[in-house]
Amino acid sequence: MRVRSTALAAASAAAVLALAGCGSDSGSGSGSSGGSTDGGGGSDGPQVGVILPDTESSARWESFDAPLLQQAFDDAGVTAVIQNAQGDASAMQTIADQMITQGVQVLAIVNLDSDSGAAIEAKAQQAGVQTIDYDRLTLGGSADYYVSFDNTKVGELQGEGLAQCLGDTPTDIAYLNGSPTDNNATLFSAGAHSVLDPMTQYTVVAEQAVPDWDNQQAATIFEQMLTQNPTIGGVLAANDGLGNAAISILAKNGLNGQVPVTGQDATVQGLQNILAGDQCMTVYKAVTQEAQGLADTAIALINGEEPETTGTVTDETGGREVASILLEPQAIFRDNVKDVVDDGFVTADELCTGKFADACSELGIS
């Protein structure tokens, strides 16, 4: 495929991370645009539009995806406008309309839900704009390509990770799943269940999806779970934010560090929870590779070329196969937290603050 090697991606990440603190403007009506107008077709206006979903579900969208994508398009001489819908499906539709009016040739979205995402893609298709699903597949949509990680594999890694941390002891476990409107959350849960369900030593005593990946709601939901099922001994949390919500409730009850909790996204908070012993593991998805995959796919389409793919994924709602670029996730435990730092996704200065300095020193993170 057109995705750069991990080594090159990590190198480019180091250059871009200096921008990560600011990213693109995060208001629903604002964004960042850049790149020259001499490449990818020579348009005077933006050639690519990218709409990110929010700033609440994960720190990655503004801290990593936005600057990494901007840098990739700038390097290719392609003019891009990158905006954030701030969790508002109506705002995302308005942003998409504006981008289409501006004359983008390619529109990439991280949908907030499949219905609104499909409506955006249908409108783009009518206007002759090619579309890409980024990170989340739009069920019933019409995207020409899908760029993401193998999200079933993410769930499998979470299930394997929780089992590794729990061992063979009979244990009651709970699932804090992601948003019910996010197809990725469905895949994460399915992957985890495929690993844990055959393991008869574990009993699922509670399971609930968290609307909009809202961490405050997750804390409330998990507190209710723990009140009703005080024997919970393991938590399959779909990402680091939900995992931290569960950890906050476990801490209130003196159980943090005793009940393994999973995560995803390898955020600074999640990695620090792992260093502290409060979180069992996380799943690292090298956003540098994913952003480069989207940029390469969009640039190929602008140049009238066929992007290289790794296969297809099935959109059961739409009854079609979607050409896809799927990347491999990585399980991160305490002993390989250093991999995330070495890859340039987080810095030692961010991670190794205060009480975490000794753990970083022990693990050779500097």
Short mmCIF file of C-alpha atoms in Angstrom, two decimals:
data_model
loop_
_atom_site.label_atom_id
_atom_site.label_comp_id
_atom_site.label_asym_id
_atom_site.label_seq_id
_atom_site.Cartn_x
_atom_site.Cartn_y
_atom_site.Cartn_z
CA MET A 1 0.00 0.00 0.00
CA ARG A 2 0.99 3.65 -0.01
CA VAL A 3 1.39 3.80 3.76
CA ARG A 4 4.98 4.58 4.70
CA SER A 5 7.00 2.15 6.74
CA THR A 6 6.78 2.34 10.52
CA ALA A 7 10.30 3.70 10.72
CA LEU A 8 9.61 6.53 8.31
CA ALA A 9 6.26 7.18 9.94
CA ALA A 10 7.86 7.45 13.34
CA ALA A 11 10.43 9.85 11.96
CA SER A 12 7.79 12.06 10.45
CA ALA A 13 5.82 11.91 13.70
CA ALA A 14 8.75 13.38 15.59
CA ALA A 15 8.75 16.35 13.26
CA VAL A 16 5.02 16.85 13.50
CA LEU A 17 4.55 16.35 17.23
CA ALA A 18 5.87 19.83 17.84
CA LEU A 19 2.58 20.95 16.30
CA ALA A 20 0.45 18.49 18.26
CA GLY A 21 -0.31 20.80 21.13
CA CYS A 22 -2.27 23.15 18.89
CA GLY A 23 -3.52 21.04 15.97
CA SER A 24 -6.11 22.61 13.73
CA ASP A 25 -8.65 25.07 15.05
CA SER A 26 -11.21 22.97 16.86
CA GLY A 27 -14.38 25.00 16.42
CA SER A 28 -17.02 23.50 14.17
CA GLY A 29 -16.81 26.49 11.87
CA SER A 30 -13.04 26.70 11.78
CA GLY A 31 -10.16 24.59 10.63
CA SER A 32 -6.65 24.61 9.25
CA SER A 33 -5.70 24.69 5.63
CA GLY A 34 -2.31 24.49 4.08
CA GLY A 35 -0.20 23.18 1.28
CA SER A 36 0.68 24.80 -2.00
CA THR A 37 -1.60 24.81 -4.99
CA ASP A 38 0.89 23.39 -7.48
CA GLY A 39 0.29 19.70 -6.79
CA GLY A 40 -2.53 17.19 -6.99
CA GLY A 41 -4.43 18.92 -9.78
CA GLY A 42 -3.49 22.57 -9.24
CA SER A 43 -6.79 23.76 -7.75
CA ASP A 44 -6.87 27.27 -6.27
CA GLY A 45 -9.21 26.12 -3.49
CA PRO A 46 -8.92 23.21 -1.09
CA GLN A 47 -8.50 19.90 -2.84
CA VAL A 48 -9.13 17.71 0.21
CA GLY A 49 -11.54 18.19 3.10
CA VAL A 50 -11.23 16.22 6.33
CA ILE A 51 -13.84 16.34 9.10
CA LEU A 52 -12.80 14.97 12.48
CA PRO A 53 -15.50 14.00 14.98
CA ASP A 54 -14.92 15.72 18.33
CA THR A 55 -12.42 16.63 21.02
CA GLU A 56 -14.04 14.66 23.85
CA SER A 57 -13.95 10.98 22.90
CA SER A 58 -10.17 10.92 22.47
CA ALA A 59 -7.27 13.36 22.62
CA ARG A 60 -5.95 11.92 19.38
CA TRP A 61 -8.13 13.85 16.93
CA GLU A 62 -6.74 17.33 17.55
CA SER A 63 -3.41 16.44 19.14
CA PHE A 64 -2.31 13.92 16.53
CA ASP A 65 -4.57 13.33 13.52
CA ALA A 66 -5.05 16.99 12.62
CA PRO A 67 -1.37 18.02 12.58
CA LEU A 68 -0.19 14.73 11.08
CA LEU A 69 -2.69 14.97 8.24
CA GLN A 70 -1.89 18.61 7.63
CA GLN A 71 1.83 17.84 7.44
CA ALA A 72 1.27 14.94 5.03
CA PHE A 73 -0.82 17.08 2.68
CA ASP A 74 1.62 19.98 2.95
CA ASP A 75 4.51 17.67 2.07
CA ALA A 76 2.61 16.53 -1.04
CA GLY A 77 1.77 20.09 -2.11
CA VAL A 78 -1.93 19.41 -1.71
CA THR A 79 -4.24 22.05 -0.26
CA ALA A 80 -6.30 20.61 2.57
CA VAL A 81 -8.85 21.97 5.01
CA ILE A 82 -9.24 20.04 8.27
CA GLN A 83 -12.07 20.82 10.67
CA ASN A 84 -13.68 19.31 13.74
CA ALA A 85 -17.44 18.80 14.18
CA GLN A 86 -17.20 18.97 17.98
CA GLY A 87 -19.56 16.03 18.40
CA ASP A 88 -22.40 17.74 16.50
CA ALA A 89 -23.80 15.81 13.53
CA SER A 90 -25.59 18.92 12.19
CA ALA A 91 -22.32 20.87 12.36
CA MET A 92 -20.57 18.08 10.47
CA GLN A 93 -23.20 18.28 7.72
CA THR A 94 -22.74 22.07 7.52
CA ILE A 95 -18.96 21.73 7.34
CA ALA A 96 -19.30 19.10 4.60
CA ASP A 97 -21.63 21.36 2.61
CA GLN A 98 -19.11 24.19 2.88
CA MET A 99 -16.26 21.97 1.74
CA ILE A 100 -18.26 20.69 -1.22
CA THR A 101 -19.13 24.28 -2.15
CA GLN A 102 -15.44 25.18 -1.91
CA GLY A 103 -14.74 22.55 -4.54
CA VAL A 104 -12.90 19.79 -2.71
CA GLN A 105 -12.19 16.79 -4.89
CA VAL A 106 -12.00 14.37 -1.95
CA LEU A 107 -13.90 14.46 1.33
CA ALA A 108 -12.84 12.29 4.29
CA ILE A 109 -14.97 11.97 7.41
CA VAL A 110 -14.89 10.29 10.80
CA ASN A 111 -18.62 9.84 11.18
CA LEU A 112 -20.46 10.60 14.41
CA ASP A 113 -23.09 8.03 13.45
CA SER A 114 -23.70 6.05 10.29
CA ASP A 115 -26.99 7.73 9.31
CA SER A 116 -25.58 11.26 9.28
CA GLY A 117 -22.34 10.03 7.73
CA ALA A 118 -24.21 8.27 4.92
CA ALA A 119 -26.20 11.44 4.20
CA ILE A 120 -22.98 13.44 3.87
CA GLU A 121 -21.45 10.86 1.55
CA ALA A 122 -24.58 10.72 -0.62
CA LYS A 123 -24.53 14.50 -1.04
CA ALA A 124 -20.83 14.43 -1.89
CA GLN A 125 -21.39 11.68 -4.42
CA GLN A 126 -24.11 13.72 -6.12
CA ALA A 127 -21.64 16.60 -6.38
CA GLY A 128 -18.97 14.36 -7.92
CA VAL A 129 -16.80 14.41 -4.80
CA GLN A 130 -15.00 11.18 -3.92
CA THR A 131 -15.28 10.13 -0.26
CA ILE A 132 -13.18 8.25 2.26
CA ASP A 133 -14.25 6.79 5.60
CA TYR A 134 -11.45 7.53 8.06
CA ASP A 135 -11.10 5.34 11.16
CA ARG A 136 -14.85 4.48 11.29
CA LEU A 137 -16.79 2.70 8.58
CA THR A 138 -20.08 4.40 7.67
CA LEU A 139 -22.67 1.62 7.51
CA GLY A 140 -25.02 2.17 4.59
CA GLY A 141 -22.69 4.84 3.25
CA SER A 142 -21.07 5.22 -0.15
CA ALA A 143 -17.42 5.93 0.67
CA ASP A 144 -15.03 4.94 -2.09
CA TYR A 145 -12.38 3.84 0.41
CA TYR A 146 -11.98 3.06 4.09
CA VAL A 147 -8.74 3.76 6.01
CA SER A 148 -8.48 2.40 9.53
CA PHE A 149 -7.01 -0.24 11.79
CA ASP A 150 -8.25 -3.82 12.01
CA ASN A 151 -10.80 -3.01 14.69
CA THR A 152 -11.86 -6.59 15.36
CA LYS A 153 -8.19 -7.27 16.07
CA VAL A 154 -8.19 -4.33 18.52
CA GLY A 155 -10.94 -6.05 20.51
CA GLU A 156 -9.13 -9.37 20.34
CA LEU A 157 -6.00 -7.76 21.77
CA GLN A 158 -8.08 -6.26 24.58
CA GLY A 159 -9.64 -9.62 25.36
CA GLU A 160 -6.27 -11.37 25.28
CA GLY A 161 -4.80 -8.62 27.43
CA LEU A 162 -7.46 -8.86 30.11
CA ALA A 163 -7.10 -12.64 30.18
CA GLN A 164 -3.32 -12.30 30.52
CA CYS A 165 -3.75 -9.94 33.48
CA LEU A 166 -6.43 -12.06 35.16
CA GLY A 167 -4.89 -15.50 34.67
CA ASP A 168 -6.88 -18.68 35.25
CA THR A 169 -8.65 -17.65 38.46
CA PRO A 170 -12.48 -17.65 38.13
CA THR A 171 -13.45 -13.98 37.82
CA ASP A 172 -16.54 -11.85 37.26
CA ILE A 173 -15.91 -9.32 34.50
CA ALA A 174 -17.70 -6.25 33.14
CA TYR A 175 -17.68 -4.63 29.70
CA LEU A 176 -17.70 -0.87 29.19
CA ASN A 177 -18.28 -0.70 25.46
CA GLY A 178 -17.97 2.36 23.23
CA SER A 179 -20.76 4.38 21.68
CA PRO A 180 -23.61 2.33 20.19
CA THR A 181 -23.58 4.64 17.14
CA ASP A 182 -19.91 3.86 16.39
CA ASN A 183 -19.40 0.75 14.25
CA ASN A 184 -15.85 0.48 15.60
CA ALA A 185 -17.25 -0.01 19.11
CA THR A 186 -19.29 -2.94 17.82
CA LEU A 187 -16.17 -4.47 16.30
CA PHE A 188 -14.10 -3.93 19.46
CA SER A 189 -16.74 -5.68 21.55
CA ALA A 190 -17.12 -8.53 19.07
CA GLY A 191 -13.37 -9.08 19.00
CA ALA A 192 -13.10 -9.13 22.79
CA HIS A 193 -16.06 -11.48 23.16
CA SER A 194 -14.56 -13.86 20.59
CA VAL A 195 -11.55 -14.26 22.87
CA LEU A 196 -13.14 -14.17 26.32
CA ASP A 197 -16.45 -16.00 25.78
CA PRO A 198 -14.81 -19.43 25.32
CA MET A 199 -12.85 -18.93 28.56
CA THR A 200 -15.23 -20.48 31.06
CA GLN A 201 -13.33 -19.18 34.10
CA TYR A 202 -14.73 -15.70 33.35
CA THR A 203 -18.34 -14.71 33.94
CA VAL A 204 -19.76 -11.55 32.37
CA VAL A 205 -21.89 -9.94 35.09
CA ALA A 206 -22.41 -6.52 33.46
CA GLU A 207 -22.12 -5.00 30.01
CA GLN A 208 -23.20 -1.62 28.69
CA ALA A 209 -22.40 0.73 25.83
CA VAL A 210 -21.42 4.30 26.74
CA PRO A 211 -23.28 6.91 24.64
CA ASP A 212 -20.93 9.14 22.63
CA TRP A 213 -17.90 7.65 24.41
CA ASP A 214 -18.72 10.08 27.23
CA ASN A 215 -16.29 9.53 30.08
CA GLN A 216 -18.53 11.10 32.74
CA GLN A 217 -21.40 8.84 31.74
CA ALA A 218 -18.97 5.92 31.79
CA ALA A 219 -18.09 6.65 35.41
CA THR A 220 -21.77 6.76 36.36
CA ILE A 221 -22.49 3.55 34.46
CA PHE A 222 -19.56 1.71 36.00
CA GLU A 223 -20.41 2.89 39.51
CA GLN A 224 -23.86 1.37 39.06
CA MET A 225 -22.29 -1.83 37.72
CA LEU A 226 -19.97 -2.11 40.72
CA THR A 227 -22.74 -1.35 43.20
CA GLN A 228 -24.89 -4.10 41.72
CA ASN A 229 -21.96 -6.49 41.20
CA PRO A 230 -19.30 -5.83 43.88
CA THR A 231 -17.51 -9.01 42.81
CA ILE A 232 -16.34 -7.48 39.50
CA GLY A 233 -12.69 -8.47 39.17
CA GLY A 234 -11.87 -7.31 35.64
CA VAL A 235 -13.05 -4.56 33.29
CA LEU A 236 -12.99 -4.71 29.49
CA ALA A 237 -13.01 -0.97 28.78
CA ALA A 238 -13.08 -0.04 25.09
CA ASN A 239 -10.63 2.86 25.30
CA ASP A 240 -8.38 4.67 27.76
CA GLY A 241 -10.99 7.32 28.55
CA LEU A 242 -13.56 4.72 29.57
CA GLY A 243 -10.86 2.79 31.36
CA ASN A 244 -9.89 5.85 33.37
CA ALA A 245 -13.55 6.39 34.26
CA ALA A 246 -13.70 2.86 35.66
CA ILE A 247 -10.41 3.35 37.50
CA SER A 248 -11.77 6.50 39.17
CA ILE A 249 -14.67 4.49 40.59
CA LEU A 250 -12.42 1.61 41.59
CA ALA A 251 -10.19 4.12 43.41
CA LYS A 252 -13.20 5.47 45.32
CA ASN A 253 -13.74 1.94 46.56
CA GLY A 254 -10.08 1.14 47.27
CA LEU A 255 -9.93 -1.32 44.38
CA ASN A 256 -7.66 0.42 41.89
CA GLY A 257 -4.66 -1.72 41.11
CA GLN A 258 -6.53 -4.83 42.21
CA VAL A 259 -9.01 -5.01 39.31
CA PRO A 260 -7.37 -5.18 35.84
CA VAL A 261 -8.76 -2.66 33.33
CA THR A 262 -8.10 -2.54 29.59
CA GLY A 263 -7.96 0.46 27.26
CA GLN A 264 -7.14 1.71 23.80
CA ASP A 265 -5.38 4.65 22.10
CA ALA A 266 -2.20 4.66 24.22
CA THR A 267 -2.99 8.12 25.58
CA VAL A 268 -0.66 9.73 28.10
CA GLN A 269 -3.31 9.18 30.77
CA GLY A 270 -3.74 5.54 29.81
CA LEU A 271 0.00 4.89 29.76
CA GLN A 272 0.41 6.61 33.14
CA ASN A 273 -2.37 4.42 34.53
CA ILE A 274 -0.41 1.42 33.29
CA LEU A 275 2.80 2.70 34.90
CA ALA A 276 0.87 3.19 38.16
CA GLY A 277 -0.47 -0.36 38.03
CA ASP A 278 -4.10 0.79 37.78
CA GLN A 279 -4.57 -0.25 34.14
CA CYS A 280 -3.69 -3.63 32.72
CA MET A 281 -2.99 -2.70 29.10
CA THR A 282 -3.93 -0.48 26.19
CA VAL A 283 -3.95 -0.89 22.43
CA TYR A 284 -1.64 1.33 20.41
CA LYS A 285 -2.77 2.36 16.97
CA ALA A 286 0.03 4.23 15.21
CA VAL A 287 -1.93 7.30 14.14
CA THR A 288 1.04 8.41 12.04
CA GLN A 289 0.51 5.41 9.78
CA GLU A 290 -3.25 5.88 9.65
CA ALA A 291 -2.97 9.59 8.81
CA GLN A 292 -0.40 8.84 6.12
CA GLY A 293 -2.69 6.14 4.75
CA LEU A 294 -5.53 8.63 4.44
CA ALA A 295 -3.28 11.26 2.88
CA ASP A 296 -1.86 8.80 0.35
CA THR A 297 -5.32 7.54 -0.57
CA ALA A 298 -6.68 11.07 -1.06
CA ILE A 299 -3.64 12.18 -3.05
CA ALA A 300 -3.93 9.16 -5.35
CA LEU A 301 -7.59 9.97 -6.01
CA ILE A 302 -6.76 13.62 -6.77
CA ASN A 303 -4.13 12.47 -9.25
CA GLY A 304 -6.55 10.08 -10.94
CA GLU A 305 -4.75 7.02 -9.62
CA GLU A 306 -6.12 3.92 -7.91
CA PRO A 307 -5.01 3.78 -4.27
CA GLU A 308 -3.32 0.63 -3.10
CA THR A 309 -5.42 -1.33 -0.60
CA THR A 310 -5.06 -4.30 1.73
CA GLY A 311 -8.45 -5.82 0.91
CA THR A 312 -12.10 -5.06 1.58
CA VAL A 313 -14.46 -4.85 4.54
CA THR A 314 -18.14 -5.71 4.45
CA ASP A 315 -20.77 -3.03 4.94
CA GLU A 316 -23.66 -5.30 5.87
CA THR A 317 -26.14 -2.43 6.03
CA GLY A 318 -25.26 -1.26 2.54
CA GLY A 319 -24.76 -4.76 1.16
CA ARG A 320 -21.38 -3.94 -0.34
CA GLU A 321 -17.66 -4.50 -0.01
CA VAL A 322 -15.59 -1.37 0.65
CA ALA A 323 -12.01 -1.17 -0.61
CA SER A 324 -9.88 -0.74 2.50
CA ILE A 325 -6.49 0.03 3.94
CA LEU A 326 -6.34 -1.72 7.32
CA LEU A 327 -3.36 -1.38 9.67
CA GLU A 328 -2.20 -3.61 12.53
CA PRO A 329 -2.72 -2.51 16.17
CA GLN A 330 -0.30 -3.38 19.00
CA ALA A 331 -0.96 -4.46 22.57
CA ILE A 332 0.86 -2.37 25.16
CA PHE A 333 1.60 -3.60 28.68
CA ARG A 334 3.87 -2.13 31.31
CA ASP A 335 6.97 -3.81 29.90
CA ASN A 336 6.57 -2.30 26.41
CA VAL A 337 5.23 1.18 27.16
CA LYS A 338 8.61 2.34 25.84
CA ASP A 339 7.54 1.26 22.33
CA VAL A 340 4.97 4.06 22.22
CA VAL A 341 7.56 6.64 23.25
CA ASP A 342 10.15 5.27 20.82
CA ASP A 343 7.58 5.57 18.03
CA GLY A 344 7.16 9.29 18.77
CA PHE A 345 3.48 9.08 19.67
CA VAL A 346 4.05 10.48 23.16
CA THR A 347 7.19 12.02 24.60
CA ALA A 348 9.06 11.06 27.74
CA ASP A 349 8.56 14.61 29.02
CA GLU A 350 4.77 14.21 28.75
CA LEU A 351 4.71 10.73 30.23
CA CYS A 352 7.37 10.74 32.92
CA THR A 353 6.11 13.54 35.15
CA GLY A 354 6.05 13.55 38.94
CA LYS A 355 5.31 10.18 40.46
CA PHE A 356 5.76 8.41 37.10
CA ALA A 357 9.45 9.35 36.78
CA ASP A 358 10.71 6.35 38.73
CA ALA A 359 8.68 3.89 36.65
CA CYS A 360 9.99 5.49 33.45
CA SER A 361 13.57 5.22 34.72
CA GLU A 362 13.00 1.56 35.61
CA LEU A 363 11.70 0.88 32.09
CA GLY A 364 14.46 2.80 30.32
CA ILE A 365 12.17 5.59 29.12
CA SER A 366 14.01 8.89 28.84
#
